[in-house]
mmCIF file of C-alpha atoms in Angstrom:
data_model
loop_
_atom_site.group_PDB
_atom_site.id
_atom_site.type_symbol
_atom_site.label_atom_id
_atom_site.label_comp_id
_atom_site.label_asym_id
_atom_site.label_seq_id
_atom_site.Cartn_x
_atom_site.Cartn_y
_atom_site.Cartn_z
ATOM 1 C CA UNK A 6 8.246 -11.544 -5.575
ATOM 2 C CA UNK A 7 11.248 -9.326 -6.266
ATOM 3 C CA UNK A 8 11.215 -5.808 -7.661
ATOM 4 C CA UNK A 9 14.211 -4.354 -9.481
ATOM 5 C CA UNK A 10 14.587 -0.620 -9.988
ATOM 6 C CA UNK A 11 17.067 1.952 -11.180
ATOM 7 C CA UNK A 12 18.908 4.161 -8.680
ATOM 8 C CA UNK A 13 16.674 7.162 -9.307
ATOM 9 C CA UNK A 14 16.324 9.962 -6.760
ATOM 10 C CA UNK A 15 12.677 9.014 -6.172
ATOM 11 C CA UNK A 16 13.882 5.677 -4.770
ATOM 12 C CA UNK A 17 17.266 6.295 -3.129
ATOM 13 C CA UNK A 18 19.361 9.114 -1.744
ATOM 14 C CA UNK A 19 23.111 9.295 -1.363
ATOM 15 C CA UNK A 20 24.425 9.803 2.170
ATOM 16 C CA UNK A 21 28.198 10.062 2.590
ATOM 17 C CA UNK A 22 28.697 8.110 -0.615
ATOM 18 C CA UNK A 23 26.259 5.335 0.336
ATOM 19 C CA UNK A 24 22.869 4.614 -1.219
ATOM 20 C CA UNK A 25 19.887 4.528 1.132
ATOM 21 C CA UNK A 26 16.277 3.752 0.206
ATOM 22 C CA UNK A 27 13.772 6.497 0.980
ATOM 23 C CA UNK A 28 11.285 5.865 3.842
ATOM 24 C CA UNK A 29 8.331 5.633 1.422
ATOM 25 C CA UNK A 30 10.179 2.931 -0.537
ATOM 26 C CA UNK A 31 10.818 0.937 2.634
ATOM 27 C CA UNK A 32 7.102 1.203 3.453
ATOM 28 C CA UNK A 33 6.247 0.066 -0.081
ATOM 29 C CA UNK A 34 8.441 -3.019 0.418
ATOM 30 C CA UNK A 35 6.467 -3.928 3.544
ATOM 31 C CA UNK A 36 3.089 -3.251 1.923
ATOM 32 C CA UNK A 37 3.835 -5.370 -1.146
ATOM 33 C CA UNK A 38 5.795 -7.976 0.838
ATOM 34 C CA UNK A 39 8.416 -7.843 -1.902
ATOM 35 C CA UNK A 40 12.020 -6.654 -1.536
ATOM 36 C CA UNK A 41 13.199 -3.917 -3.885
ATOM 37 C CA UNK A 42 16.649 -4.520 -5.390
ATOM 38 C CA UNK A 43 18.693 -1.631 -6.765
ATOM 39 C CA UNK A 44 20.298 -2.211 -10.164
ATOM 40 C CA UNK A 45 24.054 -2.120 -10.387
ATOM 41 C CA UNK A 46 25.281 1.180 -11.844
ATOM 42 C CA UNK A 47 26.366 1.054 -15.496
ATOM 43 C CA UNK A 48 25.099 -2.483 -15.902
ATOM 44 C CA UNK A 49 22.436 -2.379 -18.684
ATOM 45 C CA UNK A 50 22.107 -6.190 -18.636
ATOM 46 C CA UNK A 51 20.234 -5.911 -15.342
ATOM 47 C CA UNK A 52 17.444 -3.760 -16.745
ATOM 48 C CA UNK A 53 17.959 -2.487 -20.308
ATOM 49 C CA UNK A 54 14.793 -0.369 -20.342
ATOM 50 C CA UNK A 55 16.357 2.529 -22.260
ATOM 51 C CA UNK A 56 18.251 0.159 -24.533
ATOM 52 C CA UNK A 57 15.040 -1.721 -25.388
ATOM 53 C CA UNK A 58 13.219 1.517 -26.163
ATOM 54 C CA UNK A 59 16.046 2.620 -28.431
ATOM 55 C CA UNK A 60 15.944 -0.700 -30.296
ATOM 56 C CA UNK A 61 12.215 -0.274 -30.821
ATOM 57 C CA UNK A 62 12.820 3.059 -32.526
ATOM 58 C CA UNK A 63 15.292 1.378 -34.894
ATOM 59 C CA UNK A 64 12.677 -1.257 -35.772
ATOM 60 C CA UNK A 65 10.400 1.545 -36.954
ATOM 61 C CA UNK A 66 12.923 2.792 -39.532
ATOM 62 C CA UNK A 67 11.583 0.571 -42.371
ATOM 63 C CA UNK A 68 8.274 2.463 -42.035
ATOM 64 C CA UNK A 69 9.951 5.839 -42.559
ATOM 65 C CA UNK A 70 7.966 8.124 -44.878
ATOM 66 C CA UNK A 71 5.218 5.480 -45.129
ATOM 67 C CA UNK A 72 3.174 6.382 -42.037
ATOM 68 C CA UNK A 73 0.951 9.447 -42.367
ATOM 69 C CA UNK A 74 -1.224 9.381 -39.240
ATOM 70 C CA UNK A 75 -0.874 8.618 -35.553
ATOM 71 C CA UNK A 76 -3.234 5.643 -35.916
ATOM 72 C CA UNK A 77 -0.948 4.130 -38.579
ATOM 73 C CA UNK A 78 2.041 4.555 -36.260
ATOM 74 C CA UNK A 79 0.187 2.854 -33.373
ATOM 75 C CA UNK A 80 -0.805 -0.057 -35.625
ATOM 76 C CA UNK A 81 2.792 -0.448 -36.849
ATOM 77 C CA UNK A 82 4.018 -0.577 -33.231
ATOM 78 C CA UNK A 83 1.413 -3.248 -32.401
ATOM 79 C CA UNK A 84 2.532 -5.310 -35.398
ATOM 80 C CA UNK A 85 6.186 -5.106 -34.361
ATOM 81 C CA UNK A 86 5.279 -5.958 -30.783
ATOM 82 C CA UNK A 87 3.384 -9.091 -31.854
ATOM 83 C CA UNK A 88 6.292 -10.214 -34.039
ATOM 84 C CA UNK A 89 8.843 -9.712 -31.260
ATOM 85 C CA UNK A 90 6.769 -11.612 -28.702
ATOM 86 C CA UNK A 91 6.413 -14.564 -31.066
ATOM 87 C CA UNK A 92 10.124 -14.732 -31.876
ATOM 88 C CA UNK A 93 12.434 -16.977 -29.881
ATOM 89 C CA UNK A 94 14.661 -15.293 -27.321
ATOM 90 C CA UNK A 95 18.384 -15.583 -28.065
ATOM 91 C CA UNK A 96 18.979 -16.305 -24.374
ATOM 92 C CA UNK A 97 16.351 -19.005 -23.738
ATOM 93 C CA UNK A 98 15.508 -20.188 -27.244
ATOM 94 C CA UNK A 99 11.786 -19.883 -26.447
ATOM 95 C CA UNK A 100 9.202 -17.325 -27.685
ATOM 96 C CA UNK A 101 8.758 -14.441 -25.269
ATOM 97 C CA UNK A 102 4.970 -14.754 -25.037
ATOM 98 C CA UNK A 103 5.351 -18.420 -24.014
ATOM 99 C CA UNK A 104 7.822 -17.444 -21.302
ATOM 100 C CA UNK A 105 5.453 -14.738 -20.063
ATOM 101 C CA UNK A 106 2.571 -17.220 -19.718
ATOM 102 C CA UNK A 107 4.851 -19.565 -17.801
ATOM 103 C CA UNK A 108 6.019 -16.731 -15.575
ATOM 104 C CA UNK A 109 2.413 -15.829 -14.684
ATOM 105 C CA UNK A 110 1.923 -19.265 -13.152
ATOM 106 C CA UNK A 111 4.416 -18.343 -10.435
ATOM 107 C CA UNK A 112 3.094 -14.854 -9.682
ATOM 108 C CA UNK A 113 1.250 -14.302 -6.434
ATOM 109 C CA UNK A 114 -1.939 -12.195 -6.338
ATOM 110 C CA UNK A 115 -1.271 -8.512 -5.795
ATOM 111 C CA UNK A 116 -1.522 -7.163 -2.269
ATOM 112 C CA UNK A 117 -4.697 -5.315 -1.280
ATOM 113 C CA UNK A 118 -5.699 -2.917 -4.065
ATOM 114 C CA UNK A 119 -6.384 -0.093 -1.609
ATOM 115 C CA UNK A 120 -2.800 -0.265 -0.361
ATOM 116 C CA UNK A 121 -1.381 -0.001 -3.890
ATOM 117 C CA UNK A 122 -3.818 2.792 -4.769
ATOM 118 C CA UNK A 123 -2.677 4.663 -1.684
ATOM 119 C CA UNK A 124 0.672 5.345 -3.379
ATOM 120 C CA UNK A 125 -1.168 7.144 -6.193
ATOM 121 C CA UNK A 126 -3.210 9.347 -3.878
ATOM 122 C CA UNK A 127 -2.550 11.771 -1.053
ATOM 123 C CA UNK A 128 -3.179 9.126 1.599
ATOM 124 C CA UNK A 129 -2.910 10.258 5.192
ATOM 125 C CA UNK A 130 -0.290 8.488 7.285
ATOM 126 C CA UNK A 131 -0.376 9.103 11.030
ATOM 127 C CA UNK A 132 1.230 7.884 14.220
ATOM 128 C CA UNK A 133 -1.392 6.455 16.573
ATOM 129 C CA UNK A 134 -1.542 8.517 19.817
ATOM 130 C CA UNK A 135 -2.280 7.250 23.327
ATOM 131 C CA UNK A 136 -5.954 8.235 22.869
ATOM 132 C CA UNK A 137 -6.217 5.468 20.212
ATOM 133 C CA UNK A 138 -7.775 8.044 17.866
ATOM 134 C CA UNK A 139 -6.411 8.936 14.444
ATOM 135 C CA UNK A 140 -7.869 12.024 12.822
ATOM 136 C CA UNK A 141 -9.527 12.055 9.404
ATOM 137 C CA UNK A 142 -11.246 15.170 8.025
ATOM 138 C CA UNK A 143 -11.481 16.604 11.535
ATOM 139 C CA UNK A 144 -13.032 13.508 13.136
ATOM 140 C CA UNK A 145 -11.404 10.892 15.376
ATOM 141 C CA UNK A 146 -11.497 7.165 14.624
ATOM 142 C CA UNK A 147 -10.221 4.482 16.997
ATOM 143 C CA UNK A 148 -7.650 1.755 16.403
ATOM 144 C CA UNK A 149 -6.575 -1.136 18.661
ATOM 145 C CA UNK A 150 -4.268 -0.325 21.557
ATOM 146 C CA UNK A 151 -1.337 -2.367 20.188
ATOM 147 C CA UNK A 152 -0.861 0.174 17.376
ATOM 148 C CA UNK A 153 -0.076 3.082 19.710
ATOM 149 C CA UNK A 154 3.126 4.715 18.492
ATOM 150 C CA UNK A 155 2.967 2.982 15.099
ATOM 151 C CA UNK A 156 2.304 4.686 11.766
ATOM 152 C CA UNK A 157 -0.893 3.654 10.014
ATOM 153 C CA UNK A 158 -2.403 4.551 6.641
ATOM 154 C CA UNK A 159 -5.892 6.017 6.357
ATOM 155 C CA UNK A 160 -7.653 5.107 3.102
ATOM 156 C CA UNK A 161 -11.163 6.315 2.246
ATOM 157 C CA UNK A 162 -13.249 4.017 0.052
ATOM 158 C CA UNK A 163 -16.980 3.855 -0.668
ATOM 159 C CA UNK A 164 -18.088 5.755 2.434
ATOM 160 C CA UNK A 165 -15.738 3.904 4.781
ATOM 161 C CA UNK A 166 -12.382 4.673 6.362
ATOM 162 C CA UNK A 167 -10.003 1.732 6.220
ATOM 163 C CA UNK A 168 -6.960 1.837 8.485
ATOM 164 C CA UNK A 169 -3.902 -0.224 7.483
ATOM 165 C CA UNK A 170 -0.647 -1.093 9.177
ATOM 166 C CA UNK A 171 1.834 -2.271 6.551
ATOM 167 C CA UNK A 172 -0.151 -4.679 4.331
ATOM 168 C CA UNK A 173 -2.694 -5.603 7.016
ATOM 169 C CA UNK A 174 -6.145 -4.085 7.502
ATOM 170 C CA UNK A 175 -6.399 -2.933 11.124
ATOM 171 C CA UNK A 176 -10.054 -1.892 11.182
ATOM 172 C CA UNK A 177 -12.831 -0.228 9.185
ATOM 173 C CA UNK A 178 -15.081 2.654 10.250
ATOM 174 C CA UNK A 179 -18.135 4.055 8.516
ATOM 175 C CA UNK A 180 -17.366 7.711 7.792
ATOM 176 C CA UNK A 181 -19.136 9.868 10.348
ATOM 177 C CA UNK A 182 -19.766 13.502 11.203
ATOM 178 C CA UNK A 183 -19.310 12.699 14.901
ATOM 179 C CA UNK A 184 -16.135 14.134 16.430
ATOM 180 C CA UNK A 185 -15.155 10.872 18.208
ATOM 181 C CA UNK A 186 -15.759 7.399 16.808
ATOM 182 C CA UNK A 187 -14.685 4.604 19.133
ATOM 183 C CA UNK A 188 -15.269 0.929 18.536
ATOM 184 C CA UNK A 189 -16.322 -0.573 21.863
ATOM 185 C CA UNK A 190 -13.579 -3.240 21.788
ATOM 186 C CA UNK A 191 -10.930 -0.528 21.280
ATOM 187 C CA UNK A 192 -12.345 1.511 24.156
ATOM 188 C CA UNK A 193 -12.341 -1.510 26.462
ATOM 189 C CA UNK A 194 -8.668 -2.119 25.624
ATOM 190 C CA UNK A 195 -7.858 1.499 26.424
ATOM 191 C CA UNK A 196 -9.651 1.375 29.784
ATOM 192 C CA UNK A 197 -7.712 -1.692 30.849
ATOM 193 C CA UNK A 198 -4.493 0.287 30.660
ATOM 194 C CA UNK A 199 -5.892 3.011 32.949
ATOM 195 C CA UNK A 200 -7.838 0.846 35.467
ATOM 196 C CA UNK A 201 -5.779 -1.688 37.369
ATOM 197 C CA UNK A 202 -7.204 -5.005 38.481
ATOM 198 C CA UNK A 203 -7.409 -5.320 42.252
ATOM 199 C CA UNK A 204 -5.532 -8.197 43.825
ATOM 200 C CA UNK A 205 -8.669 -9.762 45.329
ATOM 201 C CA UNK A 206 -10.768 -9.129 42.203
ATOM 202 C CA UNK A 207 -11.751 -12.097 40.041
ATOM 203 C CA UNK A 208 -10.818 -11.850 36.353
ATOM 204 C CA UNK A 209 -14.457 -12.189 35.266
ATOM 205 C CA UNK A 210 -15.516 -9.382 37.651
ATOM 206 C CA UNK A 211 -12.720 -7.160 36.362
ATOM 207 C CA UNK A 212 -13.698 -7.789 32.732
ATOM 208 C CA UNK A 213 -17.349 -7.048 33.522
ATOM 209 C CA UNK A 214 -16.426 -3.829 35.343
ATOM 210 C CA UNK A 215 -14.362 -2.620 32.391
ATOM 211 C CA UNK A 216 -17.093 -3.543 29.903
ATOM 212 C CA UNK A 217 -19.800 -1.678 31.873
ATOM 213 C CA UNK A 218 -17.597 1.391 32.312
ATOM 214 C CA UNK A 219 -16.883 1.398 28.573
ATOM 215 C CA UNK A 220 -20.602 1.151 27.762
ATOM 216 C CA UNK A 221 -21.409 3.990 30.185
ATOM 217 C CA UNK A 222 -18.646 6.225 28.818
ATOM 218 C CA UNK A 223 -19.560 5.589 25.185
ATOM 219 C CA UNK A 224 -23.249 6.222 25.927
ATOM 220 C CA UNK A 225 -22.365 9.481 27.672
ATOM 221 C CA UNK A 226 -20.340 10.581 24.642
ATOM 222 C CA UNK A 227 -23.249 9.800 22.304
ATOM 223 C CA UNK A 228 -25.685 11.685 24.551
ATOM 224 C CA UNK A 229 -23.396 14.721 24.611
ATOM 225 C CA UNK A 230 -23.114 14.616 20.810
ATOM 226 C CA UNK A 231 -26.909 14.442 20.544
ATOM 227 C CA UNK A 232 -27.369 17.476 22.783
ATOM 228 C CA UNK A 233 -24.724 19.393 20.852
ATOM 229 C CA UNK A 234 -26.729 18.891 17.645
#
């Protein structure tokens, strides 16, 4: 999939005479897995959005002084639109609606809906700290260790907090009023970085030691939360 856009200030900025995509646009490219191509300046053949809109206005001229209500105008536009889509394109010689149906056969499904919706909302984007906890509405939620130092998106949906890195779902937490919300597997990963394996220690014994320490620590946290309530 390729996306083509105009050189608007919401997409690019000029730095020393050179165009540079904004950080949010670069993130959008990763999330949609589709490169964004900037149209060549003063080259209407590459987009023609304004030109097409202007032509549409000219097609409405025959209706001048005949339309009295907004509904009549909308119906006239629909009629023109149907006629145009059924006409053969001067470039391809085929009707536009036929070409559109053929084009759909090659389109991939959209990326995760929550990711696309995140660009329409005030979605929180955070860098994962060494504690593995990102903060949402004053409460901490854990992510895997490998995302430390990376920026993730926090998206709330249907009582859950979904955490994304680029287009991939990292993990899901049920929204909670507890201050710290660790998944046990994330906590175990974190402990491994702070507790070294002894040279004479068997791998299975080391794994068991880490697992038990994680269980004890998580239980202690839950007990402290219960007493605080």
